[in-house]
Every structure is written in structure tokens, then in C-alpha cells.
Coordinates of C-alpha atoms in Angstrom, one line a residue:
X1 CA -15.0 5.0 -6.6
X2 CA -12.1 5.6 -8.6
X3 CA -11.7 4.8 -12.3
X4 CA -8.3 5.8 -13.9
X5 CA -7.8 4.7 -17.8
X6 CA -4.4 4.7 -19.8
X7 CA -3.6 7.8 -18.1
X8 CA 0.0 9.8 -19.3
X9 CA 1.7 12.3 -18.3
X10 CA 5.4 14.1 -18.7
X11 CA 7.3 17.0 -17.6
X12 CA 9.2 17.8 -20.7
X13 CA 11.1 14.7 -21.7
X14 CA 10.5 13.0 -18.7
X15 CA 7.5 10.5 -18.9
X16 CA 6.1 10.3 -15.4
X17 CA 3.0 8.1 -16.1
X18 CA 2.7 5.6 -19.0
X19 CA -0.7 5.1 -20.4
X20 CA -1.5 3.8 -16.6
X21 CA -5.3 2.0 -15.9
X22 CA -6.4 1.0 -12.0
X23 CA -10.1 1.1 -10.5
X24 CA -10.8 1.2 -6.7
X25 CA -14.0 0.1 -5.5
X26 CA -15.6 1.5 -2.3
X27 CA -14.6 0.6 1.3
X28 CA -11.1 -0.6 -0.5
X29 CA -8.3 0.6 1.3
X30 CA -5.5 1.0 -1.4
X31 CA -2.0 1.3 -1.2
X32 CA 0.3 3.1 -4.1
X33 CA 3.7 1.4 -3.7
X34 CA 6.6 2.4 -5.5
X35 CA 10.2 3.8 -4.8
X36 CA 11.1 7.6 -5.1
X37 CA 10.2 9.0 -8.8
X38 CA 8.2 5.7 -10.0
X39 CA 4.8 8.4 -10.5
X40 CA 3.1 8.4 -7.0
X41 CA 2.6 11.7 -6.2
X42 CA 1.7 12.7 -10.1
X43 CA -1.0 9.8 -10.0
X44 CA -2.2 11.5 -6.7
X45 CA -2.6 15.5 -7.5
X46 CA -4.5 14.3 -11.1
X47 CA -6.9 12.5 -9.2
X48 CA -7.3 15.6 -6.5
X49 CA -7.6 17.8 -10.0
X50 CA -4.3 19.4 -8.9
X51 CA -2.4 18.4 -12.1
X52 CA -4.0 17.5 -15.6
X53 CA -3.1 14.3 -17.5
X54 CA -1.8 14.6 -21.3
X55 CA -4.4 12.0 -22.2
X56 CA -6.3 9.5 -20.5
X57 CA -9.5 9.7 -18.3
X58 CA -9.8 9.9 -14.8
X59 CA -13.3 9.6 -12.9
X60 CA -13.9 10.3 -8.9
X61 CA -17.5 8.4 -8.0
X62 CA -18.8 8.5 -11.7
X63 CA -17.7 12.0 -12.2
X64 CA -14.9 13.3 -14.5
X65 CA -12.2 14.8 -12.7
X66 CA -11.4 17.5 -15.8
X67 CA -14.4 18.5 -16.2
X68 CA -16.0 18.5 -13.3
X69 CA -13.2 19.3 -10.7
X70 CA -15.0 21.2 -7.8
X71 CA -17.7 18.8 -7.4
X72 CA -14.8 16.0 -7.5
X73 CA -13.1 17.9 -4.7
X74 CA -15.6 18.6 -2.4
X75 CA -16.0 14.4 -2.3
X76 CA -12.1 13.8 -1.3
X77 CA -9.9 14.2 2.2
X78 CA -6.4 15.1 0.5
X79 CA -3.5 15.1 3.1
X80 CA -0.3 15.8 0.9
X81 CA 2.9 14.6 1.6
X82 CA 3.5 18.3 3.0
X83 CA 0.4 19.4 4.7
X84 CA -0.5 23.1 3.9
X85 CA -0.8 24.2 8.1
X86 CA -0.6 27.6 9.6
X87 CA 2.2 27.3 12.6
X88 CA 0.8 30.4 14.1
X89 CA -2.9 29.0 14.2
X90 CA -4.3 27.2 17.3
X91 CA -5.7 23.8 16.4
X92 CA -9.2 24.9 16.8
X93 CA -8.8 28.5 14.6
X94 CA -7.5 26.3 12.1
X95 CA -10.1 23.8 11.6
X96 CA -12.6 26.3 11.5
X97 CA -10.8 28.3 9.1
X98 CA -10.8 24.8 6.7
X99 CA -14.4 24.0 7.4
X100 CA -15.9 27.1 5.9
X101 CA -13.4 26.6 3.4
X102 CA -14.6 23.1 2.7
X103 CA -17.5 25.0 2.4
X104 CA -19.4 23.2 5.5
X105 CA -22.3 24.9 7.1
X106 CA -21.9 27.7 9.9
X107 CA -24.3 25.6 12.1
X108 CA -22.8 22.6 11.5
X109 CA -19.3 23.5 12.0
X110 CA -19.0 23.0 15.6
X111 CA -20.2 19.4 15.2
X112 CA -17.8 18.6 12.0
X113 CA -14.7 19.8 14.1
X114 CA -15.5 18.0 17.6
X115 CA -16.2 14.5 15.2
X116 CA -12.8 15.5 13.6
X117 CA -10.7 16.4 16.5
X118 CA -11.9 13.3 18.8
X119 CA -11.3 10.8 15.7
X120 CA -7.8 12.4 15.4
X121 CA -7.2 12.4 19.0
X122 CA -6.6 16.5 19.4
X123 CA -9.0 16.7 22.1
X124 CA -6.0 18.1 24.1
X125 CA -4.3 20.2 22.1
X126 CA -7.1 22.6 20.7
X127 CA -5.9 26.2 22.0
X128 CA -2.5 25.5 21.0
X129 CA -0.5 27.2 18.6
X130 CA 0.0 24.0 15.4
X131 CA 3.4 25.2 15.3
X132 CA 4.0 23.9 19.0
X133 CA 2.8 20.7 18.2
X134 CA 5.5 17.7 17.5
X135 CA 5.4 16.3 14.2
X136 CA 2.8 13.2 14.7
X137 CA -0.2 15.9 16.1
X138 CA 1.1 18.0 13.2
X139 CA 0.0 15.4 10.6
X140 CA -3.3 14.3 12.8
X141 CA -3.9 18.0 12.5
X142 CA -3.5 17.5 8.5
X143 CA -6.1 14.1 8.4
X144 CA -8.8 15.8 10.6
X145 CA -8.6 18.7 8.1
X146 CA -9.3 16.1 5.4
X147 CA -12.3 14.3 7.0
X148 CA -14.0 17.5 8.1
X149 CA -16.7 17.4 5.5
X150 CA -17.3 13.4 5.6
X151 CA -15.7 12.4 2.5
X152 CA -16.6 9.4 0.4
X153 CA -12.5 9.4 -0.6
X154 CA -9.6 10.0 1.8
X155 CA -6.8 10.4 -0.6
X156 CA -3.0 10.3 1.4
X157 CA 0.2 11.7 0.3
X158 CA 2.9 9.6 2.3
X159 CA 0.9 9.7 5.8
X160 CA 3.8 8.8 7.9
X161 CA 6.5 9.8 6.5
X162 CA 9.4 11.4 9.0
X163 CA 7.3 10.1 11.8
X164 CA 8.7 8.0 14.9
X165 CA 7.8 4.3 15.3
X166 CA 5.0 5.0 17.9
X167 CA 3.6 7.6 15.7
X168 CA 3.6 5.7 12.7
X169 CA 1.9 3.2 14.9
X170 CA -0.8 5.7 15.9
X171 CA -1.7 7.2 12.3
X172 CA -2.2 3.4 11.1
X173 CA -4.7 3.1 13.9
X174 CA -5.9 5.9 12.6
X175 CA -6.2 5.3 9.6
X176 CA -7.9 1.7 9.9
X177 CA -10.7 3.5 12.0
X178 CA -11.3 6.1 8.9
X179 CA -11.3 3.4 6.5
X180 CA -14.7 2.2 7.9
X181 CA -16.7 5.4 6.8
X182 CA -14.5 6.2 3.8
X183 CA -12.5 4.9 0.4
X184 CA -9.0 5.0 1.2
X185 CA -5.6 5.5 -1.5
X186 CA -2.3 6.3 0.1
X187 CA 1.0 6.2 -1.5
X188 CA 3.9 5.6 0.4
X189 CA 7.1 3.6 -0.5
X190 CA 7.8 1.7 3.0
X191 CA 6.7 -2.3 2.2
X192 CA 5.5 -2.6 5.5
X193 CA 3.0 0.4 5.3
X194 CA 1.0 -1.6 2.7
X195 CA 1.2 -4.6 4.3
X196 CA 0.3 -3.4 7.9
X197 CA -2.5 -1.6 6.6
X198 CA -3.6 -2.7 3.0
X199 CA -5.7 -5.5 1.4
X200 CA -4.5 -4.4 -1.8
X201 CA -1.9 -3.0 -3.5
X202 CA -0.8 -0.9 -6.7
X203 CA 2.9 -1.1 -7.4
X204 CA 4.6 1.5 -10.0
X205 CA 7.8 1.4 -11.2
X206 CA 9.4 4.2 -13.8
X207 CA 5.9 5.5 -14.6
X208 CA 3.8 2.2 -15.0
X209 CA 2.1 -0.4 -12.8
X210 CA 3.7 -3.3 -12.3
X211 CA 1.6 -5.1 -10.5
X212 CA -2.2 -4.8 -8.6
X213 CA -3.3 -7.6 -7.0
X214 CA -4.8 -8.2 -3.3
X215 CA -1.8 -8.8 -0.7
X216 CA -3.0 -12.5 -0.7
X217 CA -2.6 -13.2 -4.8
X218 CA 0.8 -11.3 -4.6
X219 CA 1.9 -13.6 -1.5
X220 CA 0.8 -16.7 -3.8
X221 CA 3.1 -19.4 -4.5
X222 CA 3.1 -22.9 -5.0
X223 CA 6.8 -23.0 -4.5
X224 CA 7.7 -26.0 -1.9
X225 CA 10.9 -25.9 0.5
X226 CA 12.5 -29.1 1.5
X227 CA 15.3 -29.4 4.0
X228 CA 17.1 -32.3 4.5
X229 CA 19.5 -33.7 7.3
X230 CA 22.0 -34.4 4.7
X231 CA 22.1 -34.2 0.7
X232 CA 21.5 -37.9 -0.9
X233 CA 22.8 -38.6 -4.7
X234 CA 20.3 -37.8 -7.0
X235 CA 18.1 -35.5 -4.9
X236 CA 17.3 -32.3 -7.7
X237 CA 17.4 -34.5 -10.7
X238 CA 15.1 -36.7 -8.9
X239 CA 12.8 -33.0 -7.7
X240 CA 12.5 -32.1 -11.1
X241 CA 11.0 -35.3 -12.6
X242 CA 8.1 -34.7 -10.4
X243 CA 4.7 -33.3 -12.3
X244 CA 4.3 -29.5 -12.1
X245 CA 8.1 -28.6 -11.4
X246 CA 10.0 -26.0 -13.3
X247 CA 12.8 -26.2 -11.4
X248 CA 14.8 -27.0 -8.4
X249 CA 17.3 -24.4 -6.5
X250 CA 19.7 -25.2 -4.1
X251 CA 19.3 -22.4 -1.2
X252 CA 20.9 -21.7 2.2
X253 CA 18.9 -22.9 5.6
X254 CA 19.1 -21.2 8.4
X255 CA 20.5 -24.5 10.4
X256 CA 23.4 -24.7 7.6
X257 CA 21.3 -27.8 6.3
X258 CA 21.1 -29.1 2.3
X259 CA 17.8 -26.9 1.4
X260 CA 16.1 -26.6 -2.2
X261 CA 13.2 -24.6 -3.1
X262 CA 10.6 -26.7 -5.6
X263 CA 9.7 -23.9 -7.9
X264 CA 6.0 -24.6 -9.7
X265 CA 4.7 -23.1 -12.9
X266 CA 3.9 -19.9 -12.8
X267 CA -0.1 -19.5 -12.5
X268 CA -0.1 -23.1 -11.2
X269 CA -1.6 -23.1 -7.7
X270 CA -1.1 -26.7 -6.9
X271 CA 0.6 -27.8 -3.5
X272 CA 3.8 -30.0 -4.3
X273 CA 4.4 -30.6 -0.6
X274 CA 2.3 -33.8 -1.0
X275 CA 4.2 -35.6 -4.2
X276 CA 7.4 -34.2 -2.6
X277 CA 6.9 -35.7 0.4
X278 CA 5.7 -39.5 -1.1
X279 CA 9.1 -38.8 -3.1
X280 CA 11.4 -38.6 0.0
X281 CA 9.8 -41.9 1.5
X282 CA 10.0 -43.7 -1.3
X283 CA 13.7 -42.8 -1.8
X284 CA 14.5 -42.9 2.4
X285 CA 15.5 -39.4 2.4
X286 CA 16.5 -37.4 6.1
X287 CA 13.7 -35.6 5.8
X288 CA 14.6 -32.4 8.3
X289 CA 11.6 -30.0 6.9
X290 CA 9.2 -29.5 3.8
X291 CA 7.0 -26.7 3.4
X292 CA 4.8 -24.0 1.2
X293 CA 7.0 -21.3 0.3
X294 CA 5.2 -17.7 1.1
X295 CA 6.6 -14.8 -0.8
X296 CA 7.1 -11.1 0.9
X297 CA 5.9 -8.2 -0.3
X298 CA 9.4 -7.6 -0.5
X299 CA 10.3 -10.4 -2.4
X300 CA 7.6 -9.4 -4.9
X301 CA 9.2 -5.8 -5.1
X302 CA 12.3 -6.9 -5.7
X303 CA 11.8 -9.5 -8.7
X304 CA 9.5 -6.2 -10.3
X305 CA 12.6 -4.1 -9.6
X306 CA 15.2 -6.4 -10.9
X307 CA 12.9 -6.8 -14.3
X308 CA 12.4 -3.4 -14.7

């Protein structure tokens, strides 16, 4: 569905995108993670044709985005970060307005905008002025704009931003009902966005990906924690002797018990809660707890951000 290949771009001296490369397939939904400035919203608006790369090749369903922009366009839902509403519009004048702009059929219109407004849940609010709306029917205004024409690629801007918890709540609901007719990229940089909604994730940092892996690969570890009742002599020397340990590191349990965190080799995705545990009997160890470590997304995050 989407094909992006060492893709650059600046704004005078800045470098906003650094030769950057991704695919998403169909039916993915994909999550752009990265803090403020990382490249986001530039990655976003040259996909959408809004923005032009330096160099690089972008391609929307097998077509080029340069060079074939209005036929790109007329495939992809866009909601930006600051939807482009008319406050003095009702609902319904509105959506009509976009769906001859979207360049859907008279006869058809009708039919688009009841499919859009029930999916959004605007049923309700169709005569009213958008500018009387709260925030949260303001942005489900925004995604039933983008799904009017049925696109093959809903592409979101930040979806939730500025929204209270039980909105946010509602547009992932949402969104996981959209995502089983169409593609779906948002970028956002809240952690638990991606992982409430997201099989997979893209994470940029100062213009370049960092990581892209499904949540389950990045959550990977064959780190082992072991806590003990109380700390015998010998217990990390002995750790580290054990085959496929890189190191041993004495952490803080929440029960203010001796705790130490097995660390494997990186790539290695053997359990070492097995030959840990034969360990401990053999030397009589208290034995309080022993365990797979499982990495956050936030955890993740943070080691990128602290390399970067």
C-alpha cells in the first residue's frame, strides 16, 4: 500500500527526514511514533502530496505520489493534526460540501454521508452548527470527512490529540472499526496510542527511523528476573557463568528484595529461566521469584532516545 524509499527532506539547514525507507502492506494498521520535531508530520503531507521530498521515491498503491498526485489523493482519508472545518457549517452542509469535493457522485452522496455519519456516530448532531460541537464530535466530524469516498488509505495526523480520556477512548474504537475496510498510518507521540491500537510501529527520532518492528518483536527479550529472599555469596559471578549471559544487573524489587536481571545476547531468543532455575537448586538459593523479562514500548523508546 505504501512504499517510501530513502526519502530526504530540509527546511533550510534543518534536515527533517534522513534518506528514510518503510513499506506498509494492506489491512496494516501503522503507527508513526516519535517525540515533537523527530519528522512525523513531514513524512505525513509527502505522502498526502502536500509537501515534495528533496530526493527519494514515494508510492501510494503502486502509484507515484510526484507524479501522479490527484489520482494518489482521491485513494487516501487525510485528517490533519488541525482539521480544515467550517464552524459556521451544520454537520450535514458540511459533509456534503466535502463529498462533491472528493468528487463523489450527486446520486451517491446521500448514501456516502449516512455510511459516514453512522460510522462516526454524528447521527445526532447533523443540523448543528460544527462550531457548537465539543472538541471529540469536532474531530469525528474531521474522520467522516476522510472516509466519505471509501478509501483504500486512511492517513491520521495526531487523531486524539487535546481530547479527554473518554474521547480518546471513543476515536480508538473508532478507529479499530475503520481499520477493517481500510490501510491505516497515524502519527502520534503518546506510547500508549500505538500500543492500544497498533500491531506495528515506526519510531523516528531527529529525522530517521529508529526502529519498525511489530509491537511483539520490539516487546522481545530473553532477559530473565530472579528475586531472591535474601542475597547468597557468589550469586552474579555465579549468573554470569551460565551459557548465553551477557551480563547480570543488580535492580530494585518492588518488595525491597535482592533482584537481578539476567540479560541474554542481543538477537538470542532463548529462555534462561530454565538454566537459572537448575542453578538456584543446585546452589540452595531462597528462591522468592524468577521470570521472563517483557520490555515496554516505553522502555524501547527510551534506550532509542538515550542512543540518539
Amino acid at each position: 500500500m505504501i512504499e517510501v524509499k530513502n526519502v530526504t527532506k530540509s527546511y533550510g539547514p534543518v534536515e527533517a527526514l534522513r534518506g528514510i525507507s518503510f513499506h506498509v502492506a494492506a489491512g496494516e494498521i501503522v503507527g508513526l511514533l516519535g517525540p515533537n520535531g523527530a519528522g512525523k508530520t513531514t513524512t505525513i503531507k509527502i505522502l498526502t502530496g502536500y509537501l515534495q521530498p528533496d530526493d527519494g521515491d514515494v508510492t501510494i498503491n503502486g502509484l507515484d505520489v510526484l507524479t501522479e498526485t490527484r489520482a494518489v489523493q482521491a485513494q487516501i482519508g487525510y485528517l490533519p493534526e488541525s482539521a480544515p472545518l467550517y464552524p459556521e457549517l451544520t454537520v450535514q452542509a458540511y459533509l456534503k460540501m466535502m463529498a462533491a469535493l472528493r468528487g463523489v457522485p450527486e446520486e451517491e452522496q446521500v448514501a456516502r454521508i449516512s455510511e459516514a455519519v453512522y460510522a462516526t456516530g454524528l447521527t445526532e448532531h447533523l443540523t448543528r452548527p460544527i462550531g457548537h460541537l465539543s472538541k471529540g464530535f469536532r474531530q469525528r466530524v474531521g474522520l467522516a470527512q476522510a472516509i466519505l469516498h471509501h478509501p483504500s488509505l486512511l492517513i491520521l495526523d495526531e487523531p486524539t490529540i487535546g481530547l479527554d480520556p473518554t474521547q480518546i477512548v471513543e476515536i480508538r474504537r473508532l478507529i479499530k472499526r475503520l481499520a477493517e475496510h481500510s490501510t491505516i498510518l497515524f502519527s502520534t507521540h503518546i506510547l500508549s496510542e500505538v500500543e492500544a491500537l497498533c500491531d506495528r510501529v515506526i519510531i523516528l527520532m531527529n529525522g530517521q527511523i529508529r526502529a519498525d518492528a511489530r509491537l511483539s518483536e520490539l516487546a522481545a527479550t530473553s532477559d530473565a528476573i530472579l528475586v531472591l529472599n535474601r542475597a547468597p555469596k557468589g550469586v552474579e559471578h555465579a549468573l554470569r557463568r551460565l551459557d548465553g549471559v551477557r551480563g547480570v544487573e543488580r535492580i530494585k524489587s518492588l518488595d525491597g528484595h535482592p533482584a537481578y536481571r539476567v540479560l541474554g545476547r542481543p538477537g538470542d531468543d532463548v529462555d534462561l529461566c530454565p538454566a537459572i532455575y537448575d542453578l538456584a537448586r543446585r546452589e540452595d538459593w531462597p528462591l522468592r521469584e524468577l521470570r521472563r523479562d517483557v520490555r515496554t514500548l516505553e522502555t524501547v523508546f527510551n534506550e532509542l532516545a538515550m542512543a540518539a
